[in-house]
């Protein structure tokens, strides 16, 4: 006969454990057994026979319905029926329980290791930095400001779809930032590619997180601009003179003014290379600036001879040295350099206030290279002054000459031309002792 709560409650403990069986007359499904221990504790078991062997699975201690701390008779019967379903299919319920428990544990581990959007972006940016890519700061800024607010930093990376990517880019397009939306799309695509490679790389099999991406959601999202016109903004001689003399109307020393002037004086070195320069890179006695390989775009150390204009600017800068390792330290933390965004914002403000056609700081590099060509400097020496990668076989594999003398002569000529542009108006620049 089937067990009842009244019958179970009436079962008394004995000197040895014994069973009471819930007889339901269900052949081939096993049965529900109740074990009564000498202590008086009562426990349910599902008991079945497979291949001539009796097997039992503990279901839990008995508790009258709604009494808590255990399972009721009806709940025990329900669990028995669930396990019997495996038996009917020819499966061993005990093995199936072990399999389910293993899969659940694997799923818990998978969920715990599941990489978020924030972790994906952080890993991608760290990878850029580790590989010497100078764009890592700009990538981090774009992803942080223009992607995370929409995608959500705690969202599992594998849940991001093309729709969320489109939302990010659409917001930028709405405010007219078409080129910036293309840049963001590029960073997003590269970040998800990094995530796919991270999961598939044998080197990261033991990583603490897994992004579990199956595809790159950016792949099917087109660019806002199919083709971007290369920038061709070049400052005229009159604009160079105006920038030099009018950028800082207060005449008080300005880091940004000094950066723009040093870019011009050194023949158009990259904005980041100038703004993040450290004093230790300069030998003012020899008049040479060595930009280390870790800070150059082509990962090759770059020697920049310093002409008279550059040496004079550095002499002025020495008067404001604060003990920071950087020539141009951040205003709030002198252990860090001035940010590129600050320079761009100041230039934009200058162009607006002085009614000059807009340019960005990088246009000074193009301006220098063009003007140096106008005074007869060869393309080869201009490329070497600007530290462009030279891809001919000789340059790539055999030529280890530093061309310092040739660059020195060229930059000296450029300095004279720049002085002519400025009409020798350098009275506010103080020469340093080592400059002859």
CSV table of C-alpha atoms in Angstrom, one decimal:
chain,number,residue,atom,x,y,z
A,1,UNK,CA,0.0,0.0,0.0
A,2,UNK,CA,1.1,3.6,-0.6
A,3,UNK,CA,2.6,5.4,2.4
A,4,UNK,CA,0.7,8.2,4.2
A,5,UNK,CA,2.0,11.0,6.4
A,6,UNK,CA,0.0,9.4,9.3
A,7,UNK,CA,1.7,6.1,8.8
A,8,UNK,CA,5.2,7.6,8.4
A,9,UNK,CA,4.7,9.6,11.6
A,10,UNK,CA,3.7,6.5,13.4
A,11,UNK,CA,6.9,4.6,12.4
A,12,UNK,CA,8.9,4.0,15.6
A,13,UNK,CA,12.8,3.7,15.7
A,14,UNK,CA,14.2,0.2,16.3
A,15,UNK,CA,17.6,-1.1,17.4
A,16,UNK,CA,18.6,-1.4,13.7
A,17,UNK,CA,17.6,0.7,10.7
A,18,UNK,CA,14.7,-0.6,8.6
A,19,UNK,CA,12.8,0.5,5.5
A,20,UNK,CA,9.1,1.2,4.7
A,21,UNK,CA,8.2,1.0,1.0
A,22,UNK,CA,5.8,3.3,-0.8
A,23,UNK,CA,4.2,0.7,-2.9
A,24,UNK,CA,2.7,2.2,-6.0
A,25,UNK,CA,2.5,-0.9,-8.2
A,26,UNK,CA,4.6,0.7,-10.9
A,27,UNK,CA,6.8,-2.0,-12.5
A,28,UNK,CA,10.1,-1.0,-14.1
A,29,UNK,CA,10.1,2.4,-12.4
A,30,UNK,CA,11.8,1.6,-9.1
A,31,UNK,CA,10.3,2.5,-5.8
A,32,UNK,CA,10.3,5.1,-3.0
A,33,UNK,CA,11.8,3.8,0.2
A,34,UNK,CA,11.8,5.4,3.6
A,35,UNK,CA,14.7,4.6,5.9
A,36,UNK,CA,14.0,4.8,9.6
A,37,UNK,CA,17.2,5.1,11.6
A,38,UNK,CA,17.6,4.1,15.3
A,39,UNK,CA,17.9,7.8,16.1
A,40,UNK,CA,14.4,8.3,14.8
A,41,UNK,CA,15.5,10.2,11.7
A,42,UNK,CA,13.6,9.3,8.5
A,43,UNK,CA,15.1,9.6,5.0
A,44,UNK,CA,13.7,9.0,1.5
A,45,UNK,CA,15.6,6.9,-1.0
A,46,UNK,CA,14.8,6.1,-4.6
A,47,UNK,CA,15.7,2.4,-5.1
A,48,UNK,CA,15.8,0.7,-8.5
A,49,UNK,CA,17.4,-2.4,-10.1
A,50,UNK,CA,19.6,-2.2,-13.1
A,51,UNK,CA,21.5,-5.2,-14.7
A,52,UNK,CA,20.5,-7.3,-11.7
A,53,UNK,CA,22.1,-4.8,-9.2
A,54,UNK,CA,20.0,-2.8,-6.6
A,55,UNK,CA,21.0,0.9,-6.5
A,56,UNK,CA,19.7,3.6,-4.2
A,57,UNK,CA,19.8,7.4,-4.5
A,58,UNK,CA,19.2,9.6,-1.4
A,59,UNK,CA,16.4,12.1,-1.8
A,60,UNK,CA,16.5,13.8,1.5
A,61,UNK,CA,15.1,13.7,5.1
A,62,UNK,CA,11.3,13.4,5.6
A,63,UNK,CA,9.4,16.4,6.6
A,64,UNK,CA,5.7,16.8,6.8
A,65,UNK,CA,4.3,19.1,4.2
A,66,UNK,CA,5.1,22.8,4.9
A,67,UNK,CA,7.1,21.9,8.0
A,68,UNK,CA,10.4,22.9,6.3
A,69,UNK,CA,13.9,21.2,6.8
A,70,UNK,CA,13.4,18.3,4.5
A,71,UNK,CA,11.0,17.0,1.8
A,72,UNK,CA,7.4,16.0,2.0
A,73,UNK,CA,6.0,12.7,0.9
A,74,UNK,CA,4.6,14.3,-2.3
A,75,UNK,CA,7.9,16.0,-3.1
A,76,UNK,CA,9.7,12.7,-2.6
A,77,UNK,CA,7.3,11.0,-5.0
A,78,UNK,CA,7.9,13.8,-7.6
A,79,UNK,CA,11.7,13.3,-7.4
A,80,UNK,CA,11.2,9.5,-7.7
A,81,UNK,CA,9.2,10.0,-10.9
A,82,UNK,CA,11.9,12.3,-12.4
A,83,UNK,CA,14.5,9.7,-11.8
A,84,UNK,CA,12.3,6.9,-13.0
A,85,UNK,CA,12.0,8.7,-16.4
A,86,UNK,CA,15.7,8.1,-17.0
A,87,UNK,CA,15.3,4.4,-16.1
A,88,UNK,CA,12.4,4.0,-18.6
A,89,UNK,CA,14.8,5.4,-21.3
A,90,UNK,CA,17.3,2.7,-20.4
A,91,UNK,CA,19.6,5.2,-18.6
A,92,UNK,CA,21.1,4.8,-15.2
A,93,UNK,CA,19.5,7.6,-13.0
A,94,UNK,CA,22.6,7.7,-10.8
A,95,UNK,CA,24.9,8.3,-13.7
A,96,UNK,CA,22.5,10.9,-15.2
A,97,UNK,CA,22.4,12.8,-11.9
A,98,UNK,CA,26.2,12.8,-11.9
A,99,UNK,CA,26.2,14.1,-15.5
A,100,UNK,CA,23.7,16.8,-14.7
A,101,UNK,CA,25.7,17.9,-11.6
A,102,UNK,CA,28.9,18.0,-13.7
A,103,UNK,CA,27.2,20.1,-16.4
A,104,UNK,CA,25.8,22.5,-13.8
A,105,UNK,CA,29.2,22.9,-12.2
A,106,UNK,CA,30.7,23.6,-15.7
A,107,UNK,CA,28.0,26.2,-16.4
A,108,UNK,CA,28.7,27.9,-13.0
A,109,UNK,CA,32.4,28.0,-13.9
A,110,UNK,CA,31.6,29.3,-17.4
A,111,UNK,CA,29.4,32.0,-16.0
A,112,UNK,CA,32.1,33.0,-13.4
A,113,UNK,CA,34.7,33.2,-16.2
A,114,UNK,CA,32.5,35.0,-18.6
A,115,UNK,CA,34.3,38.1,-19.8
A,116,UNK,CA,32.4,41.4,-19.7
A,117,UNK,CA,32.5,44.3,-22.2
A,118,UNK,CA,34.7,46.2,-19.8
A,119,UNK,CA,37.2,43.3,-19.5
A,120,UNK,CA,37.2,42.9,-23.3
A,121,UNK,CA,38.1,46.6,-23.8
A,122,UNK,CA,40.7,46.5,-21.0
A,123,UNK,CA,42.4,43.5,-22.5
A,124,UNK,CA,42.4,44.9,-26.0
A,125,UNK,CA,43.9,48.2,-24.8
A,126,UNK,CA,46.6,46.4,-22.7
A,127,UNK,CA,47.4,44.4,-25.8
A,128,UNK,CA,47.8,47.5,-27.9
A,129,UNK,CA,50.1,49.0,-25.2
A,130,UNK,CA,52.1,45.8,-24.9
A,131,UNK,CA,52.7,45.8,-28.6
A,132,UNK,CA,53.9,49.4,-28.6
A,133,UNK,CA,50.9,50.9,-30.3
A,134,UNK,CA,50.7,54.5,-29.5
A,135,UNK,CA,47.0,54.6,-30.2
A,136,UNK,CA,46.2,52.7,-27.0
A,137,UNK,CA,45.3,55.9,-25.1
A,138,UNK,CA,43.0,57.1,-27.9
A,139,UNK,CA,41.4,53.7,-28.2
A,140,UNK,CA,40.8,53.6,-24.4
A,141,UNK,CA,39.2,57.0,-24.5
A,142,UNK,CA,36.9,56.3,-27.4
A,143,UNK,CA,35.7,53.0,-26.0
A,144,UNK,CA,35.2,54.4,-22.5
A,145,UNK,CA,33.3,57.5,-23.6
A,146,UNK,CA,31.4,56.4,-26.7
A,147,UNK,CA,30.9,52.7,-26.4
A,148,UNK,CA,30.6,51.7,-22.7
A,149,UNK,CA,27.6,53.9,-21.9
A,150,UNK,CA,25.6,52.1,-24.5
A,151,UNK,CA,27.0,48.6,-24.3
A,152,UNK,CA,27.2,48.5,-20.5
A,153,UNK,CA,30.5,47.7,-18.8
A,154,UNK,CA,29.1,44.6,-17.0
A,155,UNK,CA,27.4,43.1,-20.0
A,156,UNK,CA,28.8,39.7,-21.1
A,157,UNK,CA,30.8,40.4,-24.2
A,158,UNK,CA,29.2,37.5,-26.1
A,159,UNK,CA,25.8,39.1,-25.7
A,160,UNK,CA,26.7,42.2,-27.8
A,161,UNK,CA,25.0,42.1,-31.2
A,162,UNK,CA,25.3,44.3,-34.3
A,163,UNK,CA,22.2,46.2,-33.1
A,164,UNK,CA,24.1,47.5,-30.0
A,165,UNK,CA,27.1,48.4,-32.1
A,166,UNK,CA,24.8,50.4,-34.5
A,167,UNK,CA,23.3,52.2,-31.5
A,168,UNK,CA,26.8,53.4,-30.4
A,169,UNK,CA,27.7,54.6,-33.8
A,170,UNK,CA,24.3,56.2,-34.4
A,171,UNK,CA,24.7,58.5,-31.4
A,172,UNK,CA,28.0,59.8,-32.8
A,173,UNK,CA,26.6,60.2,-36.3
A,174,UNK,CA,23.7,62.2,-34.9
A,175,UNK,CA,26.1,64.8,-33.4
A,176,UNK,CA,27.9,65.0,-36.7
A,177,UNK,CA,31.0,63.0,-35.7
A,178,UNK,CA,31.2,60.9,-38.8
A,179,UNK,CA,35.0,60.4,-38.9
A,180,UNK,CA,35.0,59.7,-35.1
A,181,UNK,CA,32.3,57.1,-35.6
A,182,UNK,CA,34.5,55.4,-38.1
A,183,UNK,CA,37.4,55.4,-35.6
A,184,UNK,CA,35.1,53.9,-32.9
A,185,UNK,CA,33.9,51.2,-35.3
A,186,UNK,CA,37.5,50.3,-36.0
A,187,UNK,CA,38.4,50.1,-32.3
A,188,UNK,CA,35.3,48.0,-31.6
A,189,UNK,CA,36.0,45.6,-34.4
A,190,UNK,CA,39.6,45.2,-33.3
A,191,UNK,CA,38.5,44.7,-29.7
A,192,UNK,CA,36.1,41.9,-30.6
A,193,UNK,CA,38.8,40.3,-32.9
A,194,UNK,CA,41.1,40.4,-29.9
A,195,UNK,CA,38.4,38.6,-27.9
A,196,UNK,CA,38.0,35.9,-30.5
A,197,UNK,CA,41.8,35.3,-30.7
A,198,UNK,CA,42.1,35.3,-26.9
A,199,UNK,CA,39.6,32.5,-26.6
A,200,UNK,CA,41.1,30.5,-29.4
A,201,UNK,CA,44.8,30.9,-28.5
A,202,UNK,CA,46.5,27.9,-26.9
A,203,UNK,CA,48.5,30.5,-24.8
A,204,UNK,CA,45.3,31.6,-23.0
A,205,UNK,CA,43.6,28.3,-22.3
A,206,UNK,CA,44.2,28.7,-18.6
A,207,UNK,CA,43.1,32.3,-18.5
A,208,UNK,CA,40.8,33.4,-15.7
A,209,UNK,CA,38.2,34.7,-18.1
A,210,UNK,CA,36.7,33.6,-21.5
A,211,UNK,CA,34.7,35.9,-23.7
A,212,UNK,CA,33.0,33.0,-25.5
A,213,UNK,CA,32.5,35.0,-28.7
A,214,UNK,CA,31.3,33.1,-31.8
A,215,UNK,CA,31.7,36.0,-34.3
A,216,UNK,CA,32.6,39.7,-34.5
A,217,UNK,CA,29.4,41.7,-34.2
A,218,UNK,CA,31.0,44.7,-35.8
A,219,UNK,CA,31.7,42.9,-39.1
A,220,UNK,CA,28.3,43.5,-40.7
A,221,UNK,CA,27.9,47.1,-39.6
A,222,UNK,CA,29.1,49.5,-42.4
A,223,UNK,CA,31.2,52.6,-41.9
A,224,UNK,CA,29.4,56.0,-41.7
A,225,UNK,CA,31.8,57.3,-44.3
A,226,UNK,CA,32.7,54.8,-47.0
A,227,UNK,CA,35.9,56.7,-47.8
A,228,UNK,CA,37.6,59.4,-45.8
A,229,UNK,CA,39.5,62.1,-47.6
A,230,UNK,CA,43.1,62.3,-46.4
A,231,UNK,CA,43.7,65.5,-44.5
A,232,UNK,CA,45.5,68.1,-46.6
A,233,UNK,CA,45.5,71.1,-44.3
A,234,UNK,CA,48.8,72.9,-44.4
A,235,UNK,CA,49.5,76.2,-42.7
A,236,UNK,CA,50.8,79.0,-44.8
A,237,UNK,CA,53.9,81.0,-43.8
A,238,UNK,CA,51.6,83.8,-42.6
A,239,UNK,CA,49.6,81.4,-40.5
A,240,UNK,CA,52.8,79.9,-38.9
A,241,UNK,CA,53.8,83.4,-37.9
A,242,UNK,CA,50.4,84.2,-36.6
A,243,UNK,CA,50.2,81.0,-34.6
A,244,UNK,CA,53.7,81.6,-33.2
A,245,UNK,CA,53.0,85.2,-32.1
A,246,UNK,CA,49.3,85.2,-31.2
A,247,UNK,CA,48.5,81.7,-29.8
A,248,UNK,CA,49.2,83.0,-26.3
A,249,UNK,CA,48.2,86.7,-26.0
A,250,UNK,CA,48.9,86.9,-22.3
A,251,UNK,CA,52.7,86.3,-22.9
A,252,UNK,CA,52.7,84.1,-19.8
A,253,UNK,CA,54.5,80.7,-20.3
A,254,UNK,CA,52.1,78.1,-21.8
A,255,UNK,CA,53.0,74.4,-22.1
A,256,UNK,CA,50.7,74.0,-25.1
A,257,UNK,CA,52.2,77.0,-26.9
A,258,UNK,CA,55.7,75.6,-26.3
A,259,UNK,CA,54.6,72.2,-27.6
A,260,UNK,CA,53.3,73.7,-30.9
A,261,UNK,CA,56.5,75.7,-31.3
A,262,UNK,CA,58.7,72.7,-30.6
A,263,UNK,CA,56.8,70.6,-33.2
A,264,UNK,CA,57.6,73.3,-35.8
A,265,UNK,CA,61.2,73.9,-34.7
A,266,UNK,CA,62.0,70.1,-34.9
A,267,UNK,CA,60.7,69.8,-38.4
A,268,UNK,CA,57.3,68.2,-37.5
A,269,UNK,CA,57.9,65.5,-34.9
A,270,UNK,CA,54.7,63.8,-33.9
A,271,UNK,CA,52.5,65.6,-31.4
A,272,UNK,CA,52.6,62.7,-28.9
A,273,UNK,CA,56.3,62.4,-29.2
A,274,UNK,CA,56.8,66.0,-28.3
A,275,UNK,CA,54.1,66.4,-25.7
A,276,UNK,CA,55.2,63.2,-23.9
A,277,UNK,CA,58.9,63.9,-24.1
A,278,UNK,CA,61.1,63.4,-21.0
A,279,UNK,CA,64.1,65.5,-20.0
A,280,UNK,CA,66.3,62.3,-20.0
A,281,UNK,CA,65.9,62.0,-23.7
A,282,UNK,CA,67.7,65.3,-24.4
A,283,UNK,CA,71.5,65.9,-24.5
A,284,UNK,CA,71.5,69.7,-24.6
A,285,UNK,CA,75.3,69.8,-24.7
A,286,UNK,CA,75.4,67.9,-27.9
A,287,UNK,CA,72.1,69.4,-29.2
A,288,UNK,CA,70.4,66.0,-29.8
A,289,UNK,CA,67.1,64.6,-28.8
A,290,UNK,CA,66.8,60.8,-28.9
A,291,UNK,CA,63.2,59.6,-28.9
A,292,UNK,CA,63.3,56.0,-27.6
A,293,UNK,CA,61.9,53.1,-29.7
A,294,UNK,CA,59.1,52.6,-27.1
A,295,UNK,CA,57.6,56.0,-28.0
A,296,UNK,CA,58.0,56.0,-31.8
A,297,UNK,CA,55.3,54.8,-34.3
A,298,UNK,CA,57.7,52.4,-36.1
A,299,UNK,CA,59.3,51.2,-32.8
A,300,UNK,CA,62.8,52.5,-33.8
A,301,UNK,CA,64.8,55.0,-31.8
A,302,UNK,CA,64.9,58.3,-33.5
A,303,UNK,CA,67.7,61.0,-33.3
A,304,UNK,CA,66.5,64.5,-33.8
A,305,UNK,CA,69.3,67.2,-34.0
A,306,UNK,CA,68.2,70.4,-32.3
A,307,UNK,CA,68.6,73.6,-34.3
A,308,UNK,CA,68.9,77.1,-32.8
A,309,UNK,CA,65.2,77.6,-32.6
A,310,UNK,CA,64.6,74.3,-30.8
A,311,UNK,CA,67.5,74.9,-28.4
A,312,UNK,CA,66.1,78.4,-27.6
A,313,UNK,CA,62.7,77.0,-26.8
A,314,UNK,CA,64.2,74.3,-24.5
A,315,UNK,CA,66.2,77.0,-22.8
A,316,UNK,CA,63.0,78.9,-22.0
A,317,UNK,CA,61.3,75.7,-20.9
A,318,UNK,CA,64.1,75.0,-18.4
A,319,UNK,CA,63.1,78.1,-16.5
A,320,UNK,CA,59.8,76.4,-15.7
A,321,UNK,CA,61.1,72.9,-14.9
A,322,UNK,CA,59.2,71.6,-11.9
A,323,UNK,CA,61.1,68.4,-11.2
A,324,UNK,CA,58.8,66.3,-13.3
A,325,UNK,CA,60.4,63.8,-15.6
A,326,UNK,CA,58.3,65.3,-18.4
A,327,UNK,CA,58.9,68.5,-20.4
A,328,UNK,CA,55.2,69.2,-20.3
A,329,UNK,CA,53.7,67.6,-17.2
A,330,UNK,CA,50.0,67.4,-16.5
A,331,UNK,CA,48.7,70.3,-14.5
A,332,UNK,CA,47.1,68.1,-11.8
A,333,UNK,CA,49.7,65.3,-11.7
A,334,UNK,CA,53.2,66.1,-12.8
A,335,UNK,CA,54.1,62.3,-12.9
A,336,UNK,CA,52.0,62.2,-16.1
A,337,UNK,CA,52.4,64.2,-19.4
A,338,UNK,CA,49.9,66.7,-20.8
A,339,UNK,CA,47.0,65.0,-22.6
A,340,UNK,CA,46.7,65.1,-26.4
A,341,UNK,CA,43.0,66.1,-25.9
A,342,UNK,CA,44.1,69.3,-24.1
A,343,UNK,CA,46.3,70.3,-27.0
A,344,UNK,CA,43.6,69.7,-29.6
A,345,UNK,CA,41.0,71.7,-27.6
A,346,UNK,CA,43.4,74.6,-27.2
A,347,UNK,CA,44.1,74.7,-31.0
A,348,UNK,CA,40.4,74.5,-31.8
A,349,UNK,CA,39.7,77.4,-29.4
A,350,UNK,CA,42.5,79.5,-31.0
A,351,UNK,CA,41.2,78.9,-34.5
A,352,UNK,CA,37.7,79.9,-33.4
A,353,UNK,CA,38.7,83.0,-31.5
A,354,UNK,CA,41.2,84.3,-34.1
A,355,UNK,CA,39.1,83.4,-37.1
A,356,UNK,CA,41.7,81.1,-38.6
A,357,UNK,CA,40.8,78.1,-40.8
A,358,UNK,CA,40.6,75.1,-38.4
A,359,UNK,CA,43.6,72.8,-38.2
A,360,UNK,CA,44.6,70.2,-35.8
A,361,UNK,CA,48.1,69.8,-34.2
A,362,UNK,CA,49.0,66.9,-36.5
A,363,UNK,CA,48.7,69.3,-39.4
A,364,UNK,CA,51.9,71.0,-38.3
A,365,UNK,CA,53.8,67.8,-39.3
A,366,UNK,CA,52.4,68.1,-42.8
A,367,UNK,CA,53.2,71.8,-42.8
A,368,UNK,CA,56.8,71.2,-41.9
A,369,UNK,CA,57.4,68.5,-44.4
A,370,UNK,CA,55.8,70.5,-47.2
A,371,UNK,CA,57.8,73.7,-46.3
A,372,UNK,CA,61.1,71.8,-46.0
A,373,UNK,CA,60.5,70.5,-49.5
A,374,UNK,CA,59.9,74.0,-50.7
A,375,UNK,CA,63.4,75.1,-49.5
A,376,UNK,CA,65.0,72.2,-51.4
A,377,UNK,CA,65.4,69.5,-48.8
A,378,UNK,CA,65.1,66.0,-50.4
A,379,UNK,CA,62.2,63.7,-49.7
A,380,UNK,CA,64.6,61.1,-48.3
A,381,UNK,CA,66.1,63.4,-45.7
A,382,UNK,CA,62.6,64.8,-44.8
A,383,UNK,CA,61.4,61.2,-44.3
A,384,UNK,CA,64.3,60.6,-42.0
A,385,UNK,CA,63.7,63.7,-40.1
A,386,UNK,CA,60.0,62.7,-39.6
A,387,UNK,CA,61.1,59.1,-38.8
A,388,UNK,CA,58.9,57.5,-41.5
A,389,UNK,CA,59.3,53.8,-42.1
A,390,UNK,CA,61.5,53.2,-45.2
A,391,UNK,CA,60.5,49.9,-46.8
A,392,UNK,CA,63.1,49.4,-49.4
A,393,UNK,CA,65.3,46.3,-48.9
A,394,UNK,CA,68.4,48.3,-48.1
A,395,UNK,CA,66.8,50.5,-45.5
A,396,UNK,CA,64.9,47.6,-43.8
A,397,UNK,CA,67.8,45.1,-43.6
A,398,UNK,CA,71.2,46.7,-44.2
A,399,UNK,CA,71.3,50.5,-43.6
A,400,UNK,CA,72.2,51.1,-40.0
A,401,UNK,CA,73.7,54.6,-40.5
A,402,UNK,CA,71.9,57.2,-38.3
A,403,UNK,CA,72.1,60.1,-40.9
A,404,UNK,CA,72.6,62.4,-37.9
A,405,UNK,CA,75.0,64.8,-39.8
A,406,UNK,CA,72.6,65.1,-42.8
A,407,UNK,CA,69.6,65.6,-40.5
A,408,UNK,CA,71.5,68.2,-38.5
A,409,UNK,CA,72.4,70.2,-41.7
A,410,UNK,CA,68.8,70.0,-42.9
A,411,UNK,CA,67.2,71.1,-39.6
A,412,UNK,CA,69.7,73.9,-39.4
A,413,UNK,CA,68.5,75.1,-42.8
A,414,UNK,CA,64.9,74.6,-41.6
A,415,UNK,CA,65.5,76.7,-38.5
A,416,UNK,CA,66.9,79.6,-40.6
A,417,UNK,CA,63.8,79.4,-42.8
A,418,UNK,CA,61.5,79.3,-39.9
A,419,UNK,CA,63.3,82.4,-38.4
A,420,UNK,CA,62.8,84.2,-41.7
A,421,UNK,CA,59.1,83.3,-41.6
A,422,UNK,CA,58.8,84.8,-38.1
A,423,UNK,CA,60.8,87.9,-39.2
A,424,UNK,CA,63.4,87.1,-36.6
A,425,UNK,CA,60.8,87.9,-33.9
A,426,UNK,CA,62.3,85.6,-31.3
A,427,UNK,CA,63.0,88.1,-28.6
A,428,UNK,CA,60.8,86.4,-26.2
A,429,UNK,CA,62.9,83.2,-26.5
A,430,UNK,CA,65.9,82.8,-24.2
A,431,UNK,CA,68.9,80.9,-25.6
A,432,UNK,CA,70.6,78.4,-23.3
A,433,UNK,CA,74.3,78.5,-22.5
A,434,UNK,CA,75.3,75.4,-24.5
A,435,UNK,CA,73.9,76.8,-27.8
A,436,UNK,CA,76.7,78.4,-29.7
